[in-house]
Short mmCIF file of C-alpha atoms in Angstrom, two decimals:
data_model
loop_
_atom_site.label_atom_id
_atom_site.label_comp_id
_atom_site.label_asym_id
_atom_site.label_seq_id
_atom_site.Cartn_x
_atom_site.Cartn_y
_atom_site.Cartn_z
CA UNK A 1 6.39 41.84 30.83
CA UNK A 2 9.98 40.13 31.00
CA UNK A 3 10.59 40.52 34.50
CA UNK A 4 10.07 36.67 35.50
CA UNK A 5 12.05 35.46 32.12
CA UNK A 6 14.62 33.88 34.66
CA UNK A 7 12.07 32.15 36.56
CA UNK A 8 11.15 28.51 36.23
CA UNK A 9 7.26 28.14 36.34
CA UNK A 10 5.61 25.01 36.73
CA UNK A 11 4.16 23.27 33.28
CA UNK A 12 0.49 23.88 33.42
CA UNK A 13 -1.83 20.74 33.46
CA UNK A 14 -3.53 21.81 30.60
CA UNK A 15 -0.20 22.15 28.42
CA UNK A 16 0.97 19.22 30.33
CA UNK A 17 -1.58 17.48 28.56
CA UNK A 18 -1.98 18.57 25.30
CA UNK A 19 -0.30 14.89 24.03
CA UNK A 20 -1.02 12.88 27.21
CA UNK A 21 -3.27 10.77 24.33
CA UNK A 22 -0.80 9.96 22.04
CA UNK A 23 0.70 6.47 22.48
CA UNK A 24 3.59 4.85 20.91
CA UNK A 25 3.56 3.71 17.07
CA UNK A 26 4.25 0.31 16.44
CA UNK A 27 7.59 -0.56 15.26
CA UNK A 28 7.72 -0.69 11.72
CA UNK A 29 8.37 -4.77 10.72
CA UNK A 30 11.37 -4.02 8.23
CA UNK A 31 12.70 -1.03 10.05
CA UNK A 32 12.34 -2.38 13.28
CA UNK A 33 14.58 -5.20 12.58
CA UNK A 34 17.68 -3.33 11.87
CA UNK A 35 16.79 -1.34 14.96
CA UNK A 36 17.40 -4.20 16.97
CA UNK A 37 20.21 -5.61 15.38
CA UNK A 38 22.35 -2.49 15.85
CA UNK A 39 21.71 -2.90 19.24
CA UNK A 40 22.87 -6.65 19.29
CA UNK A 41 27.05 -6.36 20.18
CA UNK A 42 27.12 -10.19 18.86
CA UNK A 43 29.66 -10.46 16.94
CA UNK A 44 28.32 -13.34 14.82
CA UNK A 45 25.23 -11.27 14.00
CA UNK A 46 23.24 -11.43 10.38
CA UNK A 47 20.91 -8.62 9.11
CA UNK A 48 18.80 -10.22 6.73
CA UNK A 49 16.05 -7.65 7.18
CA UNK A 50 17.62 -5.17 4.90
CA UNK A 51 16.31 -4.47 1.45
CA UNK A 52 19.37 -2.90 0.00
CA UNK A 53 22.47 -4.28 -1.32
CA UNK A 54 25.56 -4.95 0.11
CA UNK A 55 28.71 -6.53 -1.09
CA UNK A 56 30.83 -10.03 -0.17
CA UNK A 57 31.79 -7.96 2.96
CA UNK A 58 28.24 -6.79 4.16
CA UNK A 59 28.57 -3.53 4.01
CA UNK A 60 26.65 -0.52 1.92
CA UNK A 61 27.89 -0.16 -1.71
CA UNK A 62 28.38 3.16 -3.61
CA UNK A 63 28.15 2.01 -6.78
CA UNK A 64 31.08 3.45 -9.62
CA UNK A 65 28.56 4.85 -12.16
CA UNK A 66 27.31 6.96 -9.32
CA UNK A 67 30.80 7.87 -8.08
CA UNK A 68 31.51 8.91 -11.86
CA UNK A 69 28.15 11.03 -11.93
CA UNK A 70 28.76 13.09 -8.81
CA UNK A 71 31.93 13.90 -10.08
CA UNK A 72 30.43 15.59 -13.08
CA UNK A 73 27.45 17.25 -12.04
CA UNK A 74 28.66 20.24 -9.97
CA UNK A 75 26.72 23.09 -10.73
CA UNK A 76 25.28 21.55 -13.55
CA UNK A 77 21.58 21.44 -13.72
CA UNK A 78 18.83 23.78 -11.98
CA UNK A 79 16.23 22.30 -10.12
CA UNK A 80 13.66 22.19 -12.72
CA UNK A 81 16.11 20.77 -15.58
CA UNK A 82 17.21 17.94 -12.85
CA UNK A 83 13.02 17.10 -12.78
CA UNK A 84 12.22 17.41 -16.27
CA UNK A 85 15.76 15.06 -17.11
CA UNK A 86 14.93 12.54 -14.17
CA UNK A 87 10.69 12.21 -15.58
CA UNK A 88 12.04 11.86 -19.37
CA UNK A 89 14.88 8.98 -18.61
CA UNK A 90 12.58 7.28 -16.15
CA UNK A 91 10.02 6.86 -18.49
CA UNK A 92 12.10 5.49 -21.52
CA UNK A 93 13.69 2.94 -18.68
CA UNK A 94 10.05 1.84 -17.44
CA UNK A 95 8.33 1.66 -20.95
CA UNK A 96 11.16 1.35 -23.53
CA UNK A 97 13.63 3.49 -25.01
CA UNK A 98 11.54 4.23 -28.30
CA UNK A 99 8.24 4.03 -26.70
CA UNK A 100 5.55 6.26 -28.68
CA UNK A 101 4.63 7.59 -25.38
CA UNK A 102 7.61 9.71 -24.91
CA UNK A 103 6.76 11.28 -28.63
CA UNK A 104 2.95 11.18 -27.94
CA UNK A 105 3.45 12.70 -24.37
CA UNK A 106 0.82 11.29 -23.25
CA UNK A 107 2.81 10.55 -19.68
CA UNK A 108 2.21 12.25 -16.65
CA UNK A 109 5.20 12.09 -14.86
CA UNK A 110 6.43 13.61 -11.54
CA UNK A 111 9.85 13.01 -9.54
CA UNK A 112 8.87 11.64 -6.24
CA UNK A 113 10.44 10.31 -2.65
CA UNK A 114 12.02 7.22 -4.28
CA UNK A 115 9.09 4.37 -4.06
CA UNK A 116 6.97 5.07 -1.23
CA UNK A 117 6.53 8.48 -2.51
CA UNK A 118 5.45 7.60 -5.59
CA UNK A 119 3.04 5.18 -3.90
CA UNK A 120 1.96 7.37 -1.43
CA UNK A 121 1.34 10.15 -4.24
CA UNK A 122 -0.71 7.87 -6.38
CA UNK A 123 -2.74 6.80 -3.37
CA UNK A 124 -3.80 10.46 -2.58
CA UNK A 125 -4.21 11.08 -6.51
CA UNK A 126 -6.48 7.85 -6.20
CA UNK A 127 -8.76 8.83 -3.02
CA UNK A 128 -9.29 12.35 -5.09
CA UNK A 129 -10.12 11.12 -8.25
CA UNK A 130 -11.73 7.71 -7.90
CA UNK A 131 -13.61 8.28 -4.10
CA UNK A 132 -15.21 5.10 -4.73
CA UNK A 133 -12.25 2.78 -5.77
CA UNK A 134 -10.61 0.55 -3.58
CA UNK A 135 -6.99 -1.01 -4.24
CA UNK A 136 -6.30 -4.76 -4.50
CA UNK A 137 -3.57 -5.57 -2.81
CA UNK A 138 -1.69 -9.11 -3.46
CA UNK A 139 -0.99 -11.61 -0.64
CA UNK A 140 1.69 -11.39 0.67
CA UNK A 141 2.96 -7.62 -0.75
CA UNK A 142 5.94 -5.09 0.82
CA UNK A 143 3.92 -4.43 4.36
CA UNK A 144 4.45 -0.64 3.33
CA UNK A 145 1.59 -0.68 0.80
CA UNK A 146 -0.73 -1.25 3.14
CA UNK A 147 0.19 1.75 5.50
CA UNK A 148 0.62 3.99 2.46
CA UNK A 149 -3.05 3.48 1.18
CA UNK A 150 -4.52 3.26 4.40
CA UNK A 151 -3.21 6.29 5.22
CA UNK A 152 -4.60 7.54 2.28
CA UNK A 153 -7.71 6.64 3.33
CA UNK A 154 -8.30 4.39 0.11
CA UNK A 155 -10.40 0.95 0.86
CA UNK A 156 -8.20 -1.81 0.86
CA UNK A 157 -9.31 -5.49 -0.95
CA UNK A 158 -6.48 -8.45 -1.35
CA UNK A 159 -6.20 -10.67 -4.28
CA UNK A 160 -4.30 -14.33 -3.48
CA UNK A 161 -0.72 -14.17 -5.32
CA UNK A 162 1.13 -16.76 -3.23
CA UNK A 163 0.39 -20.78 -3.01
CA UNK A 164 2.43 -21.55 0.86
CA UNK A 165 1.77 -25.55 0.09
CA UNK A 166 4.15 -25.07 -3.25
CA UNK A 167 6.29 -22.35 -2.42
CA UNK A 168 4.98 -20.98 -6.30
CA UNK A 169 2.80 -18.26 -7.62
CA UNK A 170 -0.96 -19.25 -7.01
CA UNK A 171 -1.74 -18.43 -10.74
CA UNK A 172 -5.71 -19.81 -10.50
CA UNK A 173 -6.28 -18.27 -7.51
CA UNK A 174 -4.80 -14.95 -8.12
CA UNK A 175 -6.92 -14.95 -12.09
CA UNK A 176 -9.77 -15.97 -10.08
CA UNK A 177 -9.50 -12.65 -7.91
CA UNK A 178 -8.98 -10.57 -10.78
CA UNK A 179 -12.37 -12.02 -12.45
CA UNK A 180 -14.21 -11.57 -9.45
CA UNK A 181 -13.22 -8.13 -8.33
CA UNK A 182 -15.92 -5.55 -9.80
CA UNK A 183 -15.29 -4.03 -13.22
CA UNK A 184 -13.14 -1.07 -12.86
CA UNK A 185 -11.15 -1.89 -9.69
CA UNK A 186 -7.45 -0.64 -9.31
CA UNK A 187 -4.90 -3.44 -8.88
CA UNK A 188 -0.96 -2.98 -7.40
CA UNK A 189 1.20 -5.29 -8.92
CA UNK A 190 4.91 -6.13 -8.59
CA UNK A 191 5.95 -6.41 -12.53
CA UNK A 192 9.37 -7.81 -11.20
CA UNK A 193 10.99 -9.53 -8.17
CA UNK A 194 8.06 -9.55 -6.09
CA UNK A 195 8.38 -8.63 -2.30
CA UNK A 196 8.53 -10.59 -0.45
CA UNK A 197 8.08 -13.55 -2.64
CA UNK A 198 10.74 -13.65 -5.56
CA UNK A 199 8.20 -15.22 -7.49
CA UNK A 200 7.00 -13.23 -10.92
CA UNK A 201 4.71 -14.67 -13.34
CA UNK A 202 5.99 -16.07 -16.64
CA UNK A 203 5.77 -13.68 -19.89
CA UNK A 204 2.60 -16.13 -20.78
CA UNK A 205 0.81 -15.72 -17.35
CA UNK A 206 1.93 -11.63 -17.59
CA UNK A 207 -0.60 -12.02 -21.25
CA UNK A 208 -3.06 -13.81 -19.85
CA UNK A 209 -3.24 -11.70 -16.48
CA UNK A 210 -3.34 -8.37 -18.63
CA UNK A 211 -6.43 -10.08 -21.61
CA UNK A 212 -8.30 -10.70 -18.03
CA UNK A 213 -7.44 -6.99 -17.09
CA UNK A 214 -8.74 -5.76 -20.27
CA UNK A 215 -11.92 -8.02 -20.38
CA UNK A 216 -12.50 -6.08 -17.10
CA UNK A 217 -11.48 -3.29 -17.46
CA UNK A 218 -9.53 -2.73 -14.46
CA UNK A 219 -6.24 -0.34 -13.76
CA UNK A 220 -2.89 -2.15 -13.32
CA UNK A 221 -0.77 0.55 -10.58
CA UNK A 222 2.66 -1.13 -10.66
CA UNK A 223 4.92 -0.86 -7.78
CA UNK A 224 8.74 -1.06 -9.85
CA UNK A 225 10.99 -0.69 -6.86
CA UNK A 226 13.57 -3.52 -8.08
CA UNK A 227 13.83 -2.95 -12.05
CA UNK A 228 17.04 -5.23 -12.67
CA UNK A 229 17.08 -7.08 -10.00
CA UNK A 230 14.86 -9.71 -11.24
CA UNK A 231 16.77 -10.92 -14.29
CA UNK A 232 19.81 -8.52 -14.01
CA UNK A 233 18.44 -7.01 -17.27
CA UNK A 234 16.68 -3.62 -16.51
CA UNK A 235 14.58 -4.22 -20.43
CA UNK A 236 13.76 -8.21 -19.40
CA UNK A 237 12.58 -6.79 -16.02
CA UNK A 238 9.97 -4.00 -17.58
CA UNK A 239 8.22 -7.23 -19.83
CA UNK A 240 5.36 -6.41 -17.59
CA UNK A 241 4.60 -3.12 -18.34
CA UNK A 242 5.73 -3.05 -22.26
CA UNK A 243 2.73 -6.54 -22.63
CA UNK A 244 -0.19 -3.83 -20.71
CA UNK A 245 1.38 -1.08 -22.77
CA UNK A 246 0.76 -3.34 -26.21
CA UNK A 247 -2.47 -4.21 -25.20
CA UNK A 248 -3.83 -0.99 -24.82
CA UNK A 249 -4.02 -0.25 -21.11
CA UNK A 250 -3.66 2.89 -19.36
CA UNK A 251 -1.57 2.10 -16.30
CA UNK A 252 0.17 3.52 -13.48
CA UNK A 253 4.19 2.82 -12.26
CA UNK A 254 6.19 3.95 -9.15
CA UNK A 255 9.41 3.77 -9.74
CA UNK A 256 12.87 3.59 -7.46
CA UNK A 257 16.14 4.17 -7.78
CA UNK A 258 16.94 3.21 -4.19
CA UNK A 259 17.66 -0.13 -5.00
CA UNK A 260 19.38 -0.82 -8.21
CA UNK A 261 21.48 2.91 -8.14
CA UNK A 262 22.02 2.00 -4.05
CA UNK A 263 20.87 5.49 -3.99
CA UNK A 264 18.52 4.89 -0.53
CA UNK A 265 19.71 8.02 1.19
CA UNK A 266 18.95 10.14 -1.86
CA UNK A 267 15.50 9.32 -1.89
CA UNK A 268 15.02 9.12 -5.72
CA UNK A 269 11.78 7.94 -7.38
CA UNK A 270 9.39 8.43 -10.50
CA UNK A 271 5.39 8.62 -10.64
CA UNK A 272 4.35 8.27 -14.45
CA UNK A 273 0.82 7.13 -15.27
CA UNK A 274 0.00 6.76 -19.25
CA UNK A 275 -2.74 8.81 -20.00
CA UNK A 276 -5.60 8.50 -23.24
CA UNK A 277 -3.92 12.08 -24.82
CA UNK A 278 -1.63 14.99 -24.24
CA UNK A 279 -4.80 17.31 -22.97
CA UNK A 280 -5.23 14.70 -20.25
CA UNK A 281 -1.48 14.19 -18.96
CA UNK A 282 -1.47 17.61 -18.50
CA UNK A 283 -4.27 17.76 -16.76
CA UNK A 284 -2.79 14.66 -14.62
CA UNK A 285 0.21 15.64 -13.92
CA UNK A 286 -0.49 19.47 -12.72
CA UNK A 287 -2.70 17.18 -10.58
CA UNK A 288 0.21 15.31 -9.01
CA UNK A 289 2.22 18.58 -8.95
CA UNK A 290 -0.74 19.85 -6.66
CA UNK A 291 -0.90 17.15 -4.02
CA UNK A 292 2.90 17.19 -4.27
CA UNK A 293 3.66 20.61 -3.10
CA UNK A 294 1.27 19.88 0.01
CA UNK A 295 3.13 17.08 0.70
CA UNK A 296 7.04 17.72 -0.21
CA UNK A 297 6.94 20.43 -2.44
CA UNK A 298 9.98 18.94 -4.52
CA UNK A 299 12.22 16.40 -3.59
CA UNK A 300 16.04 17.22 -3.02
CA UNK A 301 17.67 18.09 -6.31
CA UNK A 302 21.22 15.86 -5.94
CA UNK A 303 19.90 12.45 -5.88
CA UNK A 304 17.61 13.29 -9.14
CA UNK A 305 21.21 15.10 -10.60
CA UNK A 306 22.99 11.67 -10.23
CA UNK A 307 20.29 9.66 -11.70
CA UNK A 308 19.96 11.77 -14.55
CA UNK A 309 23.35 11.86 -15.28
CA UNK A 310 23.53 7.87 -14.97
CA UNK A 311 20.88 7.65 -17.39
CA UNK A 312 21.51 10.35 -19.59
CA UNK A 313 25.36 9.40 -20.55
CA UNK A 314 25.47 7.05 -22.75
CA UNK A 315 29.33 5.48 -20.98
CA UNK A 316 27.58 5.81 -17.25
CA UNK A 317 24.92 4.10 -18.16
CA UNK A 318 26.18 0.86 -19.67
CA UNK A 319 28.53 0.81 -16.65
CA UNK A 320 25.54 0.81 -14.02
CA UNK A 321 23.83 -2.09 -15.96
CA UNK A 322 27.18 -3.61 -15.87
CA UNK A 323 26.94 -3.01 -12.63
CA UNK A 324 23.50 -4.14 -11.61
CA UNK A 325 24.19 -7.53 -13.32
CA UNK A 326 26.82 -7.96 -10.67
CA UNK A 327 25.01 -7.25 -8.12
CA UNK A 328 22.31 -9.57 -9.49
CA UNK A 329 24.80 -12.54 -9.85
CA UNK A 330 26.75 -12.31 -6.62
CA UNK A 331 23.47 -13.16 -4.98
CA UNK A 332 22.45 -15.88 -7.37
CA UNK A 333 25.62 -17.38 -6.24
CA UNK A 334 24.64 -17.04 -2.62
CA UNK A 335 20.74 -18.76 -3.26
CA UNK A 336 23.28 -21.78 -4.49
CA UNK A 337 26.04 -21.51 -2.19
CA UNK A 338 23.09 -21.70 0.55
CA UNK A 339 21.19 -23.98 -1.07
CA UNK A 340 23.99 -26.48 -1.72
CA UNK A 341 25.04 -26.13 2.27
CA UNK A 342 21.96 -27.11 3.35
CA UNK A 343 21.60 -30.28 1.44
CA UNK A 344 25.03 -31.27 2.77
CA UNK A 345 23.75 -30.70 6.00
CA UNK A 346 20.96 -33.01 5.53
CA UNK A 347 18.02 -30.90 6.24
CA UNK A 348 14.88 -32.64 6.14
CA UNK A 349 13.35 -29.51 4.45
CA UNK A 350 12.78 -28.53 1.00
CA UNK A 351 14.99 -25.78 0.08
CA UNK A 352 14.52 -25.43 -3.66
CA UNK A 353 12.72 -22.21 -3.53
CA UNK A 354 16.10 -20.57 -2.64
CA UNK A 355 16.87 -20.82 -5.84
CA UNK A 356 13.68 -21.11 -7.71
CA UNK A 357 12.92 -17.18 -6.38
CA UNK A 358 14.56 -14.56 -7.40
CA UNK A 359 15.57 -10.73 -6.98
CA UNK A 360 16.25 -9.60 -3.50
CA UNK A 361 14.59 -11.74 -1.51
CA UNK A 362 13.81 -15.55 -0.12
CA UNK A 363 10.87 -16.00 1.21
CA UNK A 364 11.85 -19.01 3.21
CA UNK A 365 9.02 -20.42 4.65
CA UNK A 366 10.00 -19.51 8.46
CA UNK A 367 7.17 -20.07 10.58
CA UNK A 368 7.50 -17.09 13.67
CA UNK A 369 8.70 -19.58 16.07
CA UNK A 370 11.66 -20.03 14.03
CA UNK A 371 12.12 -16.59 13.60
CA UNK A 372 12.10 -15.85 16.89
CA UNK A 373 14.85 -19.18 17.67
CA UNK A 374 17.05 -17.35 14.85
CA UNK A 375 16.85 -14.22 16.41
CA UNK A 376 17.68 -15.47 19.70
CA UNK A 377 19.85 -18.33 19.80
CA UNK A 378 21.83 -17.26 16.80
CA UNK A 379 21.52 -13.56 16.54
CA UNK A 380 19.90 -13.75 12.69
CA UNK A 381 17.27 -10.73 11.98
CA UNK A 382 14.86 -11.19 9.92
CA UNK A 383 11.03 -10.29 9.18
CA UNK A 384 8.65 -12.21 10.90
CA UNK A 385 6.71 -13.69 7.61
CA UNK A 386 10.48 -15.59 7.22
CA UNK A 387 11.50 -12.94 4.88
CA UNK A 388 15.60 -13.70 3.99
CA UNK A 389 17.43 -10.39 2.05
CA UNK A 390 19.70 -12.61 -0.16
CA UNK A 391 21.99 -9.35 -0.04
CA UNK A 392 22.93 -10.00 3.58
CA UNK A 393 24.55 -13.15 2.53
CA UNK A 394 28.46 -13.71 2.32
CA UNK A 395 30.92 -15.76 1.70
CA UNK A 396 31.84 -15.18 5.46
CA UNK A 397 28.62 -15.97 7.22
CA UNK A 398 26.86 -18.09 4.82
CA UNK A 399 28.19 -21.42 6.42
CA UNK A 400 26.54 -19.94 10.01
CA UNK A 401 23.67 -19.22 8.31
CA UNK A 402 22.95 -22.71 6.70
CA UNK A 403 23.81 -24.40 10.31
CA UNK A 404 21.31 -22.02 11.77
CA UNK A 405 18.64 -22.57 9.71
CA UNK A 406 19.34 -26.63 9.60
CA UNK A 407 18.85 -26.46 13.62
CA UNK A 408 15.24 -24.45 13.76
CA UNK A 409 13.89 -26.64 11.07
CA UNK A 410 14.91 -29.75 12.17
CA UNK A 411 11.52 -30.72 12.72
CA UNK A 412 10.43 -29.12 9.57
CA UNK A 413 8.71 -25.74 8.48
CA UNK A 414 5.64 -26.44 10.29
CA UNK A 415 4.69 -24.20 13.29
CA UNK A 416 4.36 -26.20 16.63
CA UNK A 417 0.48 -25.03 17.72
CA UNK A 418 0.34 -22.88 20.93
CA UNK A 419 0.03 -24.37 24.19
CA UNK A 420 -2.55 -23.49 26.65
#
């Protein structure tokens, strides 16, 4: 039955066809830009697509605190210690330190594929569990979530979040959403630096948004990928979740550690939801276990090792908020070093939402056209809804930048209509 091994036969049209069907994905609109700017050999090139840090020099940072944890946790920890240790520290960092929760257990909490894992794991948990729900998504959100719970197969709904005219949080508009939806409806939410806006609501608007919730009776999911970078203060940046925790709510958080441990290789993330009692977290979370082991079984143990040891060491972890408040503050400098460029310049634009916004992003107000004039004339990547990553800002290229942007908005930040 070997003899014709050493042959070459012909690929059979049926097996020749087996993925004739299948055509090619989209590019992804955050992934896709860095795609292209590695290919660009200009050596004046920006990536302001990317939504990690980098430093003064544009490159990837590996933050101390991390350094200082690898160092110590050779060997340390088995695989189930690592997830029990990661769930525990999360939860104290998402919902406070002495939180009756963590005493009350009344958390289910899984380790997860840093934020989109935990998104993607609540959106399954969702489609099994509430068949008939849909999620509200704001607009604009991270274009992720929409992918995730699609792929979930969980109806999508929007809610308005974002006033274009003002550059501000459409605070009427979005209440108005959340009284209309039907009683019971599942909400994401972004309790701190908001992507792609950098626009949160105030602690007052956070009350008045979570009374409404209450009144009817809907479940807040929130998406916490960027927990420091808001305020550089990891407890200011959780005000969200500690006013629904005070006011009774049972909620839902994804959490990352992508961002503000730089940790984006690792893949580390947290799925918690607060339960009514210990009988039902359990229940919950061998839930969550289930789906999970279809999915991913467990995530890699070393990224969950670092984090733990970050948050568990008492010297590591003071140096890592140290940390994430520089981080924080080098680009507030570069929102005002940008900012104050431009008005030299004379641009006939508004820029005071650089500054006004905070967290990672700017969301600039870039119509596509300019986009496309950035990308082309000047070699600057960014998302097509005008999306600016603050943390691809320097020193070195933020002069380039602010010329850039003062020539495709010379006639302001209104689209020209299409021809023909």
């Amino acid at each position: 039955m070997w003899r014709n091994l050493g042959t070459k036969r012909p690929i059979s049209k049926s097996r020749h066809g087996w993925w004739q069907n299948v055509p090619i994905a989209p590019k992804d609109p955050i992934l896709g830009v860095t795609e292209t700017f590695m290919a660009d050999t200009n050596p004046n090139k920006i990536n302001l697509g990317v939504g990690s840090y980098r430093d003064e020099e544009g490159k990837p940072v590996v933050l101390q605190c991390v350094r200082k944890a690898a160092a110590l946790i050779d060997g340390e920890f088995q695989s189930g210690e690592s997830d029990l240790s990661l769930v525990v520290e999360s939860v104290k960092l998402a919902y406070g330190e002495n939180s009756d929760l963590v005493q009350e257990t009344r958390v289910a909490g899984v380790p997860a594929l840093s934020g989109t894992g935990a998104c993607r794991l609540f959106a399954e948990f969702q489609r099994r569990f509430q068949p008939e729900s849909s999620i509200y998504l704001p607009i604009p959100t991270w274009s992720n979530h929409h992918t995730i719970w699609r792929d979930a197969l969980v109806p999508q709904r929007t809610y308005r979040y974002y006033d274009s005219e003002s550059k501000s949080l459409h605070f009427a508009a979005l209440m108005n959403d959340i009284k209309n939806a039907p009683e019971r409806s599942l909400f994401l939410l972004h309790p701190c630096a908001h992507n792609p806006t950098g626009i949160d609501p105030s602690e007052e608007q956070w009350r008045e948004i979570s009374h409404l919730f209450k009144v009817k009776k809907h479940f807040p999911f929130f998406d916490m990928a960027y927990q420091g970078f808001a305020t550089g203060d990891l407890q200011k940046d959780a005000k969200a979740l500690r006013i629904f925790l005070s006011d009774g709510h049972l909620i839902g958080c994804a959490q990352s550690f992508t961002k503000n441990m730089g940790l984006s290789g690792q893949r580390v993330g947290c799925l918690s939801i607060v339960c009514a009692d210990e009988r039902q977290a359990i229940a919950v979370k061998s839930q969550l276990q289930h789906i999970a082991r279809a999915m991913y079984s467990k995530p890699p143990v070393h990224g969950a090792l670092l984090v733990s040891k970050i948050l568990n060491d008492q010297d590591l972890k003071a140096l890592w908020v140290h940390e994430v408040k520089g981080m924080v503050d080098r680009i507030s400098r570069m929102r005002t070093t940008l900012h104050v460029k431009l008005e030299k310049l004379g641009s006939s634009v508004d820029w005071k939402h650089i500054v006004k916004q905070i967290g990672m992003f700017c969301y600039s107000g870039l119509k596509p056209e300019h986009v496309d004039r950035l990308t082309r004339e000047f070699h600057i990547y960014m998302t097509y809804d005008g999306r600016l990553s603050m943390a691809g800002v320097t020193t070195a290229n933020v002069d380039y930048l602010a010329n850039a942007l003062y020539e495709v908005t010379k006639s302001g930040l209104v689209a020209k209509p299409n021809s023909g």
